[in-house]
Amino acid sequence: QLQLVESGGGLVQPGGSLRLSCVASGFNLNYHNIGWFRQAPGKEREAVSCITDFGGRTNYADSVKGRFTISRDNAKTTVTLEMNSLKFEDTAIYYCAADRTLRSMCVMTENTYDYWGQGAQVTVSS
């Protein structure tokens, strides 16, 4: 089965930092564009960031620009989302997802992505 697994979620204080990681089973993440999405209670799922295969080209939601950084470690076949200066409104379940289609740019639309993780809870609270 093709599956993604997120790790690194948890409880952090406002202004703190957290690192989320995404790994795959059944396929190689390095050959896929990867997106991060999140869903807060009572709200629709929204795109956070994405990165192209083998790194290099990225997109960010306006709400996280300057605070979050997406990156790849091809040797570890891992995609990471570094989250800094966390705010209460960052509280959500965070998902990573993989796009099966080869694209020169990653896109920030949910329906583009084919493989999804189960989600990791991130809670920002004082």
Short mmCIF file of C-alpha atoms in Angstrom, two decimals:
data_model
loop_
_atom_site.label_atom_id
_atom_site.label_comp_id
_atom_site.label_asym_id
_atom_site.label_seq_id
_atom_site.Cartn_x
_atom_site.Cartn_y
_atom_site.Cartn_z
CA GLN A 1 0.00 0.00 0.00
CA LEU A 2 1.12 3.54 -0.77
CA GLN A 3 1.18 5.52 2.44
CA LEU A 4 2.69 8.63 4.01
CA VAL A 5 3.45 9.04 7.71
CA GLU A 6 3.84 12.34 9.55
CA SER A 7 5.79 12.71 12.78
CA GLY A 8 6.91 15.48 15.11
CA GLY A 9 3.57 16.91 16.18
CA GLY A 10 2.82 17.92 19.73
CA LEU A 11 2.12 20.75 22.15
CA VAL A 12 4.19 23.94 21.94
CA GLN A 13 4.02 27.43 23.44
CA PRO A 14 3.25 30.52 21.36
CA GLY A 15 6.43 31.75 19.72
CA GLY A 16 7.96 28.30 19.88
CA SER A 17 9.13 26.01 17.12
CA LEU A 18 8.29 22.55 15.90
CA ARG A 19 9.56 20.30 13.14
CA LEU A 20 7.27 17.96 11.22
CA SER A 21 8.65 15.14 9.07
CA CYS A 22 7.05 13.11 6.31
CA VAL A 23 8.17 9.69 5.11
CA ALA A 24 6.66 7.22 2.67
CA SER A 25 6.12 3.49 2.47
CA GLY A 26 5.64 1.72 -0.84
CA PHE A 27 7.23 4.45 -2.96
CA ASN A 28 10.14 6.92 -3.03
CA LEU A 29 9.27 10.43 -1.86
CA ASN A 30 12.21 11.90 -3.78
CA TYR A 31 10.37 11.46 -7.09
CA HIS A 32 7.19 13.27 -6.04
CA ASN A 33 6.08 16.80 -5.37
CA ILE A 34 5.00 16.98 -1.74
CA GLY A 35 2.43 19.24 -0.12
CA TRP A 36 1.66 20.09 3.49
CA PHE A 37 -1.94 20.83 4.44
CA ARG A 38 -3.67 21.58 7.72
CA GLN A 39 -7.18 21.56 9.12
CA ALA A 40 -8.19 23.49 12.21
CA PRO A 41 -11.32 22.59 14.21
CA GLY A 42 -14.45 23.78 12.42
CA LYS A 43 -12.55 24.94 9.34
CA GLU A 44 -11.78 23.57 5.89
CA ARG A 45 -8.46 21.99 5.09
CA GLU A 46 -6.00 24.49 3.64
CA ALA A 47 -2.66 24.29 1.86
CA VAL A 48 0.39 25.31 3.88
CA SER A 49 3.38 24.65 1.64
CA CYS A 50 4.69 22.44 -1.15
CA ILE A 51 7.99 21.42 -2.68
CA THR A 52 8.98 19.89 -6.01
CA ASP A 53 10.68 16.55 -6.46
CA PHE A 54 14.35 16.61 -5.42
CA GLY A 55 13.80 20.03 -3.89
CA GLY A 56 14.42 23.54 -5.13
CA ARG A 57 11.04 25.03 -5.93
CA THR A 58 8.61 25.83 -3.12
CA ASN A 59 5.32 27.59 -2.40
CA TYR A 60 3.90 28.92 0.87
CA ALA A 61 0.56 30.15 2.08
CA ASP A 62 0.59 33.84 2.96
CA SER A 63 -0.25 32.98 6.56
CA VAL A 64 3.03 31.09 7.08
CA LYS A 65 5.49 32.95 4.85
CA GLY A 66 8.60 33.90 6.77
CA ARG A 67 7.76 31.50 9.61
CA PHE A 68 7.63 28.03 8.00
CA THR A 69 10.24 26.37 5.81
CA ILE A 70 9.77 23.25 3.71
CA SER A 71 12.80 21.20 2.70
CA ARG A 72 13.94 17.78 1.52
CA ASP A 73 16.64 15.39 2.61
CA ASN A 74 17.04 13.13 -0.40
CA ALA A 75 19.50 10.83 1.35
CA LYS A 76 16.86 10.14 4.01
CA THR A 77 13.95 10.34 1.54
CA THR A 78 12.24 12.74 3.94
CA VAL A 79 10.35 16.02 3.63
CA THR A 80 10.43 18.38 6.59
CA LEU A 81 8.31 21.35 7.61
CA GLU A 82 10.11 23.66 10.04
CA MET A 83 7.60 25.80 11.92
CA ASN A 84 8.84 28.86 13.80
CA SER A 85 7.15 31.71 15.66
CA LEU A 86 4.08 29.56 16.15
CA LYS A 87 0.73 31.21 16.85
CA PHE A 88 -2.55 30.01 18.36
CA GLU A 89 -4.08 29.98 14.88
CA ASP A 90 -1.48 27.43 13.73
CA THR A 91 -3.23 24.81 15.86
CA ALA A 92 -4.46 22.12 13.46
CA ILE A 93 -4.00 18.61 12.20
CA TYR A 94 -1.18 18.68 9.66
CA TYR A 95 -1.08 16.33 6.67
CA CYS A 96 1.58 15.59 4.09
CA ALA A 97 0.59 14.44 0.62
CA ALA A 98 2.31 13.25 -2.56
CA ASP A 99 1.49 14.08 -6.18
CA ARG A 100 1.77 11.16 -8.64
CA THR A 101 2.02 13.43 -11.67
CA LEU A 102 5.33 14.93 -12.79
CA ARG A 103 5.10 18.73 -12.58
CA SER A 104 7.75 21.40 -12.82
CA MET A 105 5.96 23.41 -10.11
CA CYS A 106 4.17 22.15 -7.03
CA VAL A 107 0.58 23.30 -6.63
CA MET A 108 -1.40 24.32 -3.57
CA THR A 109 -4.65 22.50 -4.34
CA GLU A 110 -5.84 19.50 -2.35
CA ASN A 111 -7.19 17.50 -5.30
CA THR A 112 -3.78 17.49 -6.98
CA TYR A 113 -2.41 15.07 -4.41
CA ASP A 114 -2.97 11.32 -4.46
CA TYR A 115 -1.27 9.81 -1.39
CA TRP A 116 -1.97 11.15 2.11
CA GLY A 117 -0.78 10.63 5.63
CA GLN A 118 -3.04 10.16 8.63
CA GLY A 119 -2.23 13.59 10.06
CA ALA A 120 -0.24 14.91 13.01
CA GLN A 121 -1.76 17.11 15.71
CA VAL A 122 -0.06 20.44 16.37
CA THR A 123 -1.36 22.41 19.35
CA VAL A 124 -0.09 25.90 20.18
CA SER A 125 -1.11 26.87 23.69
CA SER A 126 0.21 28.81 26.67
#
